Amino acid sequence: MVTRENPTPDETGQTSDTVDAVLDVVARSAPEIREGLPGRRVAHGEENPSGETQMAADVFADELLCERISEIENVGVYASEEREEGIDVGNGLSVCVDPLDGSSNLKPNAAMGTIVAIYDDDLPATGRDIVAAAYVLYGATTTMVTAREKTDTVTEYVIHPDGNYQVVHEELSLPDDPTVYGFGGRVPHWVEEFREFVESIESDPSMKLRYGGAMIGDVNQVLTYGGIFGYPTLGNAPEGKLRVQFEGYPVGYIVETAGGASSDGHQSLLDVEKDELHARTPVYVGNRELIDDLESYMADRD
Ligand code: P6P
């Protein structure tokens, strides 16, 4: 655990200014990350703390964001999915980054993202310690979606190649009528209760399969069209694949702030507690009624 020497900034002024600064750095760095992808679609030769092969682009994005976020006043710790431990960079908030989520999509040139979670506590923090979360989506265009405790709203921005960005959607909320679903993991490894839930989804003629292999692209589909995304508990991996600190908490916070719901199968992702920085959790996010249905199916598993 990386601990801070001094108490965290006050709840309003400094925290809000620090969140502004972190989100600004992430938005303005996004075009450079995007521009840096060509030529870095190759393995870096190392593994990340989760045992996944690091791509050169993972390392590039992590080093760029680490350097810039570490310089921000009132940031106390920088932690990344690519680094074993958080780095103590001063006094203040803890910033957790998945620099390039979905880098396996580099080769097929499919969507990828950068995920940021800002916690007002030492790491590993809990979902209730989040003061802001955001993701950048490297899609047909480059966008950023943010959720902040201060406003309790979700905002979508378009980021231009020069790093300037503008609001395109204020108070973004999930559509009431869900239409898309996407679930990770190999189907033979899905547990029976989850398989039955998916069959109930597939029997709904209004629901269409959308799974792109990068969580941020899939979550953005859910925020746009309504529905559910999940990387479920698996028979051979009960905690699933996604990291709670870097993926579960931030997307859970964003989707809940957008009026949806999140779950690990039994409770809000924000109530999941883990004592390791790279701990995993099953992740389900989407419309409230779909998450309720999921939890009722998974309750049979207890
Ligand atoms: P699979 C990307 O590596 C990631 O962490 C998430 O972005 C994505 O949802 C998931 O893994 C994809 O995993 O097993 O479908 O390759």
mmCIF file of C-alpha atoms and ligand atoms in Angstrom:
data_model
loop_
_atom_site.group_PDB
_atom_site.id
_atom_site.type_symbol
_atom_site.label_atom_id
_atom_site.label_comp_id
_atom_site.label_asym_id
_atom_site.label_seq_id
_atom_site.Cartn_x
_atom_site.Cartn_y
_atom_site.Cartn_z
ATOM 1 C CA MET A 1 0.000 0.000 0.000
ATOM 2 C CA VAL A 2 1.287 3.442 -0.952
ATOM 3 C CA THR A 3 0.418 5.889 1.843
ATOM 4 C CA ARG A 4 0.359 9.665 1.730
ATOM 5 C CA GLU A 5 2.250 11.715 4.318
ATOM 6 C CA ASN A 6 -0.264 14.527 4.683
ATOM 7 C CA PRO A 7 -4.084 14.512 4.862
ATOM 8 C CA THR A 8 -5.933 14.751 1.595
ATOM 9 C CA PRO A 9 -6.900 18.176 0.164
ATOM 10 C CA ASP A 10 -10.132 19.792 1.350
ATOM 11 C CA GLU A 11 -13.282 18.306 -0.131
ATOM 12 C CA THR A 12 -14.147 21.221 -2.388
ATOM 13 C CA GLY A 13 -11.571 23.705 -3.640
ATOM 14 C CA GLN A 14 -8.314 21.834 -3.971
ATOM 15 C CA THR A 15 -9.938 18.525 -4.865
ATOM 16 C CA SER A 16 -12.009 20.100 -7.607
ATOM 17 C CA ASP A 17 -9.033 22.001 -8.991
ATOM 18 C CA THR A 18 -6.917 18.844 -8.939
ATOM 19 C CA VAL A 19 -9.623 16.860 -10.728
ATOM 20 C CA ASP A 20 -9.858 19.622 -13.329
ATOM 21 C CA ALA A 21 -6.103 19.468 -13.865
ATOM 22 C CA VAL A 22 -5.969 15.661 -14.168
ATOM 23 C CA LEU A 23 -8.858 15.516 -16.631
ATOM 24 C CA ASP A 24 -7.304 18.351 -18.655
ATOM 25 C CA VAL A 25 -3.964 16.507 -18.873
ATOM 26 C CA VAL A 26 -5.714 13.293 -19.952
ATOM 27 C CA ALA A 27 -7.778 15.063 -22.624
ATOM 28 C CA ARG A 28 -4.825 17.019 -24.012
ATOM 29 C CA SER A 29 -2.600 13.917 -24.020
ATOM 30 C CA ALA A 30 -5.144 11.792 -25.901
ATOM 31 C CA PRO A 31 -4.200 12.998 -29.405
ATOM 32 C CA GLU A 32 -0.505 12.301 -28.683
ATOM 33 C CA ILE A 33 -1.369 8.813 -27.458
ATOM 34 C CA ARG A 34 -3.474 8.256 -30.574
ATOM 35 C CA GLU A 35 -0.668 9.566 -32.800
ATOM 36 C CA GLY A 36 1.817 7.338 -30.990
ATOM 37 C CA LEU A 37 -0.045 4.101 -31.719
ATOM 38 C CA PRO A 38 1.285 3.469 -35.244
ATOM 39 C CA GLY A 39 4.694 1.807 -34.919
ATOM 40 C CA ARG A 40 3.890 0.633 -31.384
ATOM 41 C CA ARG A 41 1.519 -2.200 -32.280
ATOM 42 C CA VAL A 42 4.160 -4.682 -31.210
ATOM 43 C CA ALA A 43 4.844 -6.578 -28.001
ATOM 44 C CA HIS A 44 7.164 -4.774 -25.604
ATOM 45 C CA GLY A 45 8.578 -8.029 -24.347
ATOM 46 C CA GLU A 46 7.435 -7.668 -20.728
ATOM 47 C CA GLU A 47 4.291 -8.644 -18.819
ATOM 48 C CA ASN A 48 2.152 -6.253 -16.775
ATOM 49 C CA PRO A 49 1.306 -7.038 -13.108
ATOM 50 C CA SER A 50 -1.771 -8.934 -14.325
ATOM 51 C CA GLY A 51 0.410 -11.261 -16.386
ATOM 52 C CA GLU A 52 -0.675 -9.808 -19.730
ATOM 53 C CA THR A 53 1.813 -9.126 -22.532
ATOM 54 C CA GLN A 54 2.613 -5.414 -22.646
ATOM 55 C CA MET A 55 2.441 -3.753 -26.029
ATOM 56 C CA ALA A 56 4.888 -0.941 -26.826
ATOM 57 C CA ALA A 57 1.852 1.366 -26.937
ATOM 58 C CA ASP A 58 0.897 0.408 -23.341
ATOM 59 C CA VAL A 59 4.314 1.489 -22.095
ATOM 60 C CA PHE A 60 4.329 4.653 -24.227
ATOM 61 C CA ALA A 61 0.909 5.788 -22.946
ATOM 62 C CA ASP A 62 1.781 4.930 -19.346
ATOM 63 C CA GLU A 63 5.096 6.839 -19.381
ATOM 64 C CA LEU A 64 3.503 9.884 -20.994
ATOM 65 C CA LEU A 65 0.599 10.037 -18.529
ATOM 66 C CA CYS A 66 2.790 9.240 -15.517
ATOM 67 C CA GLU A 67 5.146 12.129 -16.287
ATOM 68 C CA ARG A 68 2.351 14.666 -16.733
ATOM 69 C CA ILE A 69 -0.047 13.565 -13.987
ATOM 70 C CA SER A 70 2.783 13.300 -11.450
ATOM 71 C CA GLU A 71 3.515 17.013 -11.932
ATOM 72 C CA ILE A 72 0.023 18.104 -10.945
ATOM 73 C CA GLU A 73 -0.256 19.832 -7.556
ATOM 74 C CA ASN A 74 -2.213 17.811 -4.966
ATOM 75 C CA VAL A 75 -1.676 14.517 -6.746
ATOM 76 C CA GLY A 76 -0.093 12.240 -4.148
ATOM 77 C CA VAL A 77 0.107 8.872 -5.946
ATOM 78 C CA TYR A 78 0.204 7.738 -9.561
ATOM 79 C CA ALA A 79 -0.719 4.101 -10.108
ATOM 80 C CA SER A 80 -1.155 2.215 -13.342
ATOM 81 C CA GLU A 81 -2.301 -1.136 -14.601
ATOM 82 C CA GLU A 82 1.190 -1.372 -16.115
ATOM 83 C CA ARG A 83 3.090 -0.904 -12.839
ATOM 84 C CA GLU A 84 3.370 -3.238 -9.841
ATOM 85 C CA GLU A 85 3.105 -0.454 -7.273
ATOM 86 C CA GLY A 86 1.829 3.104 -7.121
ATOM 87 C CA ILE A 87 4.431 5.887 -7.209
ATOM 88 C CA ASP A 88 4.469 8.446 -4.400
ATOM 89 C CA VAL A 89 4.650 11.783 -6.265
ATOM 90 C CA GLY A 90 3.658 14.245 -3.567
ATOM 91 C CA ASN A 91 0.721 14.857 -1.225
ATOM 92 C CA GLY A 92 -2.925 14.554 -2.155
ATOM 93 C CA LEU A 93 -5.224 12.447 -4.304
ATOM 94 C CA SER A 94 -4.477 8.996 -5.716
ATOM 95 C CA VAL A 95 -4.780 8.694 -9.504
ATOM 96 C CA CYS A 96 -5.177 5.236 -11.054
ATOM 97 C CA VAL A 97 -4.793 4.838 -14.812
ATOM 98 C CA ASP A 98 -5.317 2.100 -17.342
ATOM 99 C CA PRO A 99 -3.227 3.860 -19.999
ATOM 100 C CA LEU A 100 -4.426 1.817 -22.957
ATOM 101 C CA ASP A 101 -7.378 -0.422 -22.213
ATOM 102 C CA GLY A 102 -7.916 -3.036 -24.890
ATOM 103 C CA SER A 103 -4.453 -2.904 -26.444
ATOM 104 C CA SER A 104 -5.134 -6.327 -27.956
ATOM 105 C CA ASN A 105 -7.321 -4.287 -30.340
ATOM 106 C CA LEU A 106 -4.238 -2.487 -31.680
ATOM 107 C CA LYS A 107 -3.525 -5.038 -34.414
ATOM 108 C CA PRO A 108 -7.090 -5.202 -35.782
ATOM 109 C CA ASN A 109 -7.319 -1.397 -35.442
ATOM 110 C CA ALA A 110 -10.410 -1.645 -33.253
ATOM 111 C CA ALA A 111 -11.549 0.696 -30.458
ATOM 112 C CA MET A 112 -9.405 1.224 -27.354
ATOM 113 C CA GLY A 113 -9.510 3.510 -24.340
ATOM 114 C CA THR A 114 -7.681 5.248 -21.515
ATOM 115 C CA ILE A 115 -9.319 4.961 -18.094
ATOM 116 C CA VAL A 116 -8.718 7.263 -15.110
ATOM 117 C CA ALA A 117 -10.015 6.965 -11.542
ATOM 118 C CA ILE A 118 -9.249 9.629 -8.930
ATOM 119 C CA TYR A 119 -9.517 8.562 -5.283
ATOM 120 C CA ASP A 120 -9.483 10.644 -2.138
ATOM 121 C CA ASP A 121 -7.723 7.972 -0.117
ATOM 122 C CA ASP A 122 -4.679 5.711 -0.008
ATOM 123 C CA LEU A 123 -4.430 2.793 -2.421
ATOM 124 C CA PRO A 124 -5.932 0.300 -2.697
ATOM 125 C CA ALA A 125 -8.951 2.570 -2.311
ATOM 126 C CA THR A 126 -12.619 1.630 -2.526
ATOM 127 C CA GLY A 127 -15.265 2.694 -5.005
ATOM 128 C CA ARG A 128 -16.744 5.017 -2.396
ATOM 129 C CA ASP A 129 -13.436 6.946 -2.311
ATOM 130 C CA ILE A 130 -13.790 7.994 -5.962
ATOM 131 C CA VAL A 131 -14.108 11.768 -6.517
ATOM 132 C CA ALA A 132 -13.977 11.527 -10.317
ATOM 133 C CA ALA A 133 -13.616 8.985 -13.108
ATOM 134 C CA ALA A 134 -13.174 9.305 -16.844
ATOM 135 C CA TYR A 135 -12.363 7.434 -19.987
ATOM 136 C CA VAL A 136 -11.041 8.432 -23.389
ATOM 137 C CA LEU A 137 -12.391 6.399 -26.322
ATOM 138 C CA TYR A 138 -10.116 6.103 -29.358
ATOM 139 C CA GLY A 139 -12.864 5.359 -31.866
ATOM 140 C CA ALA A 140 -13.902 6.906 -35.157
ATOM 141 C CA THR A 141 -13.371 10.136 -33.259
ATOM 142 C CA THR A 142 -11.638 10.721 -29.946
ATOM 143 C CA THR A 143 -14.032 11.374 -27.086
ATOM 144 C CA MET A 144 -13.799 11.644 -23.304
ATOM 145 C CA VAL A 145 -16.551 10.814 -20.830
ATOM 146 C CA THR A 146 -16.226 12.130 -17.273
ATOM 147 C CA ALA A 147 -18.172 11.716 -14.026
ATOM 148 C CA ARG A 148 -17.487 13.957 -11.041
ATOM 149 C CA GLU A 149 -18.618 13.910 -7.427
ATOM 150 C CA LYS A 150 -18.772 17.716 -7.448
ATOM 151 C CA THR A 151 -21.516 17.845 -10.099
ATOM 152 C CA ASP A 152 -22.811 14.266 -9.881
ATOM 153 C CA THR A 153 -23.210 14.327 -13.655
ATOM 154 C CA VAL A 154 -21.649 12.651 -16.696
ATOM 155 C CA THR A 155 -20.226 14.817 -19.492
ATOM 156 C CA GLU A 156 -19.049 13.801 -22.964
ATOM 157 C CA TYR A 157 -16.392 15.766 -24.840
ATOM 158 C CA VAL A 158 -14.975 15.546 -28.351
ATOM 159 C CA ILE A 159 -11.193 15.919 -28.343
ATOM 160 C CA HIS A 160 -9.652 17.539 -31.424
ATOM 161 C CA PRO A 161 -6.227 16.614 -32.881
ATOM 162 C CA ASP A 162 -4.710 19.784 -31.383
ATOM 163 C CA GLY A 163 -5.752 18.668 -27.877
ATOM 164 C CA ASN A 164 -8.553 21.186 -27.526
ATOM 165 C CA TYR A 165 -11.822 19.635 -26.455
ATOM 166 C CA GLN A 166 -15.428 20.691 -26.219
ATOM 167 C CA VAL A 167 -18.580 19.492 -24.493
ATOM 168 C CA VAL A 168 -20.912 17.598 -26.798
ATOM 169 C CA HIS A 169 -23.231 16.094 -24.196
ATOM 170 C CA GLU A 170 -24.008 17.424 -20.712
ATOM 171 C CA GLU A 171 -25.756 15.314 -18.081
ATOM 172 C CA LEU A 172 -25.427 12.184 -20.209
ATOM 173 C CA SER A 173 -27.794 9.457 -19.002
ATOM 174 C CA LEU A 174 -28.534 5.903 -20.056
ATOM 175 C CA PRO A 175 -31.522 5.589 -22.427
ATOM 176 C CA ASP A 176 -34.532 4.061 -20.679
ATOM 177 C CA ASP A 177 -35.023 1.317 -23.275
ATOM 178 C CA PRO A 178 -31.928 -0.922 -23.479
ATOM 179 C CA THR A 179 -30.922 -2.368 -26.838
ATOM 180 C CA VAL A 180 -27.330 -3.704 -26.656
ATOM 181 C CA TYR A 181 -25.491 -6.367 -24.674
ATOM 182 C CA GLY A 182 -21.936 -7.668 -24.651
ATOM 183 C CA PHE A 183 -20.243 -10.221 -22.393
ATOM 184 C CA GLY A 184 -16.619 -11.316 -22.233
ATOM 185 C CA GLY A 185 -14.992 -14.594 -21.342
ATOM 186 C CA ARG A 186 -15.303 -17.903 -23.187
ATOM 187 C CA VAL A 187 -18.893 -19.203 -23.190
ATOM 188 C CA PRO A 188 -17.858 -22.688 -21.968
ATOM 189 C CA HIS A 189 -16.450 -20.984 -18.861
ATOM 190 C CA TRP A 190 -19.650 -19.058 -18.085
ATOM 191 C CA VAL A 191 -21.332 -20.376 -14.935
ATOM 192 C CA GLU A 192 -24.806 -21.876 -15.359
ATOM 193 C CA GLU A 193 -26.677 -19.029 -13.625
ATOM 194 C CA PHE A 194 -24.991 -16.455 -15.872
ATOM 195 C CA ARG A 195 -25.658 -18.545 -18.972
ATOM 196 C CA GLU A 196 -29.368 -18.625 -18.052
ATOM 197 C CA PHE A 197 -29.345 -14.836 -17.625
ATOM 198 C CA VAL A 198 -27.752 -14.376 -21.048
ATOM 199 C CA GLU A 199 -30.359 -16.681 -22.607
ATOM 200 C CA SER A 200 -33.063 -14.412 -21.149
ATOM 201 C CA ILE A 201 -31.360 -11.415 -22.765
ATOM 202 C CA GLU A 202 -30.946 -13.193 -26.112
ATOM 203 C CA SER A 203 -34.646 -14.118 -26.132
ATOM 204 C CA ASP A 204 -35.525 -10.405 -26.042
ATOM 205 C CA PRO A 205 -35.993 -9.281 -29.683
ATOM 206 C CA SER A 206 -35.078 -5.709 -28.763
ATOM 207 C CA MET A 207 -31.557 -6.672 -27.655
ATOM 208 C CA LYS A 208 -28.566 -6.871 -30.042
ATOM 209 C CA LEU A 209 -25.081 -8.295 -29.404
ATOM 210 C CA ARG A 210 -22.337 -5.698 -29.299
ATOM 211 C CA TYR A 211 -18.940 -6.952 -28.050
ATOM 212 C CA GLY A 212 -15.742 -5.346 -29.263
ATOM 213 C CA GLY A 213 -13.041 -6.740 -26.983
ATOM 214 C CA ALA A 214 -12.181 -3.408 -25.357
ATOM 215 C CA MET A 215 -14.312 -2.577 -22.334
ATOM 216 C CA ILE A 216 -14.432 1.169 -23.016
ATOM 217 C CA GLY A 217 -15.848 0.696 -26.502
ATOM 218 C CA ASP A 218 -18.462 -1.701 -25.143
ATOM 219 C CA VAL A 219 -19.359 0.469 -22.134
ATOM 220 C CA ASN A 220 -19.702 3.473 -24.444
ATOM 221 C CA GLN A 221 -22.206 1.480 -26.517
ATOM 222 C CA VAL A 222 -24.216 0.880 -23.333
ATOM 223 C CA LEU A 223 -24.108 4.570 -22.395
ATOM 224 C CA THR A 224 -25.210 5.480 -25.928
ATOM 225 C CA TYR A 225 -27.918 2.898 -26.590
ATOM 226 C CA GLY A 226 -28.775 1.471 -23.186
ATOM 227 C CA GLY A 227 -28.123 -2.147 -22.324
ATOM 228 C CA ILE A 228 -25.567 -4.153 -20.372
ATOM 229 C CA PHE A 229 -21.862 -4.968 -20.543
ATOM 230 C CA GLY A 230 -20.204 -7.604 -18.448
ATOM 231 C CA TYR A 231 -16.990 -9.473 -17.959
ATOM 232 C CA PRO A 232 -18.469 -12.145 -15.742
ATOM 233 C CA THR A 233 -17.307 -14.535 -13.077
ATOM 234 C CA LEU A 234 -15.985 -17.618 -14.845
ATOM 235 C CA GLY A 235 -15.838 -21.238 -13.791
ATOM 236 C CA ASN A 236 -12.052 -21.136 -14.171
ATOM 237 C CA ALA A 237 -11.684 -17.538 -12.910
ATOM 238 C CA PRO A 238 -14.315 -16.673 -10.266
ATOM 239 C CA GLU A 239 -13.062 -13.064 -10.038
ATOM 240 C CA GLY A 240 -13.307 -12.621 -13.804
ATOM 241 C CA LYS A 241 -10.635 -10.627 -15.630
ATOM 242 C CA LEU A 242 -11.086 -6.905 -15.021
ATOM 243 C CA ARG A 243 -9.162 -5.003 -12.366
ATOM 244 C CA VAL A 244 -11.366 -3.324 -9.798
ATOM 245 C CA GLN A 245 -9.133 -0.307 -9.074
ATOM 246 C CA PHE A 246 -8.418 0.554 -12.734
ATOM 247 C CA GLU A 247 -11.547 -0.689 -14.573
ATOM 248 C CA GLY A 248 -14.373 -1.813 -12.271
ATOM 249 C CA TYR A 249 -14.671 1.187 -9.954
ATOM 250 C CA PRO A 250 -14.327 3.894 -12.654
ATOM 251 C CA VAL A 251 -16.822 2.407 -15.099
ATOM 252 C CA GLY A 252 -19.155 1.495 -12.238
ATOM 253 C CA TYR A 253 -18.984 5.097 -11.009
ATOM 254 C CA ILE A 254 -19.567 6.542 -14.474
ATOM 255 C CA VAL A 255 -22.526 4.287 -15.301
ATOM 256 C CA GLU A 256 -24.146 4.783 -11.880
ATOM 257 C CA THR A 257 -23.685 8.548 -12.207
ATOM 258 C CA ALA A 258 -25.397 8.280 -15.631
ATOM 259 C CA GLY A 259 -28.437 6.749 -13.933
ATOM 260 C CA GLY A 260 -27.550 3.129 -14.523
ATOM 261 C CA ALA A 261 -26.309 0.442 -12.156
ATOM 262 C CA SER A 262 -23.218 -1.664 -11.603
ATOM 263 C CA SER A 263 -22.600 -4.982 -9.929
ATOM 264 C CA ASP A 264 -20.075 -7.687 -9.170
ATOM 265 C CA GLY A 265 -23.031 -10.090 -9.382
ATOM 266 C CA HIS A 266 -24.300 -9.306 -5.895
ATOM 267 C CA GLN A 267 -23.592 -5.660 -4.979
ATOM 268 C CA SER A 268 -22.654 -2.317 -6.509
ATOM 269 C CA LEU A 269 -19.099 -2.400 -7.818
ATOM 270 C CA LEU A 270 -18.479 0.644 -5.625
ATOM 271 C CA ASP A 271 -19.024 -1.521 -2.531
ATOM 272 C CA VAL A 272 -16.536 -4.205 -3.590
ATOM 273 C CA GLU A 273 -13.537 -4.192 -1.254
ATOM 274 C CA LYS A 274 -10.183 -5.669 -2.224
ATOM 275 C CA ASP A 275 -6.827 -5.446 -0.450
ATOM 276 C CA GLU A 276 -4.566 -5.674 -3.494
ATOM 277 C CA LEU A 277 -3.935 -2.951 -6.062
ATOM 278 C CA HIS A 278 -4.382 -5.283 -9.051
ATOM 279 C CA ALA A 279 -7.232 -7.356 -7.616
ATOM 280 C CA ARG A 280 -9.876 -8.466 -10.107
ATOM 281 C CA THR A 281 -13.662 -8.508 -9.894
ATOM 282 C CA PRO A 282 -16.560 -9.611 -12.051
ATOM 283 C CA VAL A 283 -17.942 -6.473 -13.742
ATOM 284 C CA TYR A 284 -21.511 -5.842 -14.905
ATOM 285 C CA VAL A 285 -22.767 -2.349 -15.813
ATOM 286 C CA GLY A 286 -25.939 -1.126 -17.509
ATOM 287 C CA ASN A 287 -29.582 -0.294 -17.076
ATOM 288 C CA ARG A 288 -30.919 -0.797 -13.566
ATOM 289 C CA GLU A 289 -33.542 -3.382 -14.529
ATOM 290 C CA LEU A 290 -30.980 -5.526 -16.360
ATOM 291 C CA ILE A 291 -28.570 -5.432 -13.413
ATOM 292 C CA ASP A 292 -31.437 -6.361 -11.078
ATOM 293 C CA ASP A 293 -32.287 -9.310 -13.351
ATOM 294 C CA LEU A 294 -28.639 -10.383 -13.404
ATOM 295 C CA GLU A 295 -28.366 -10.265 -9.618
ATOM 296 C CA SER A 296 -31.543 -12.315 -9.240
ATOM 297 C CA TYR A 297 -30.102 -15.036 -11.491
ATOM 298 C CA MET A 298 -26.726 -14.931 -9.713
ATOM 299 C CA ALA A 299 -28.410 -15.104 -6.304
ATOM 300 C CA ASP A 300 -29.229 -18.733 -7.144
ATOM 301 C CA ARG A 301 -25.486 -19.321 -7.194
ATOM 302 C CA ASP A 302 -25.027 -18.514 -3.485
HETATM 303 P P1 P6P B 1 -11.115 -10.831 -23.828
HETATM 304 C C1 P6P B 1 -8.840 -5.612 -22.527
HETATM 305 O O1 P6P B 1 -7.694 -6.447 -22.432
HETATM 306 C C2 P6P B 1 -9.739 -5.953 -21.370
HETATM 307 O O2 P6P B 1 -9.064 -5.704 -20.177
HETATM 308 C C3 P6P B 1 -11.029 -5.155 -21.445
HETATM 309 O O3 P6P B 1 -10.875 -3.924 -22.025
HETATM 310 C C4 P6P B 1 -11.941 -6.037 -22.271
HETATM 311 O O4 P6P B 1 -13.297 -5.898 -21.905
HETATM 312 C C5 P6P B 1 -11.439 -7.450 -21.955
HETATM 313 O O5 P6P B 1 -10.107 -7.328 -21.475
HETATM 314 C C6 P6P B 1 -11.453 -8.327 -23.181
HETATM 315 O O6 P6P B 1 -11.077 -9.613 -22.774
HETATM 316 O O7 P6P B 1 -11.003 -12.057 -22.963
HETATM 317 O O8 P6P B 1 -12.450 -10.747 -24.568
HETATM 318 O O9 P6P B 1 -9.950 -10.617 -24.739
#
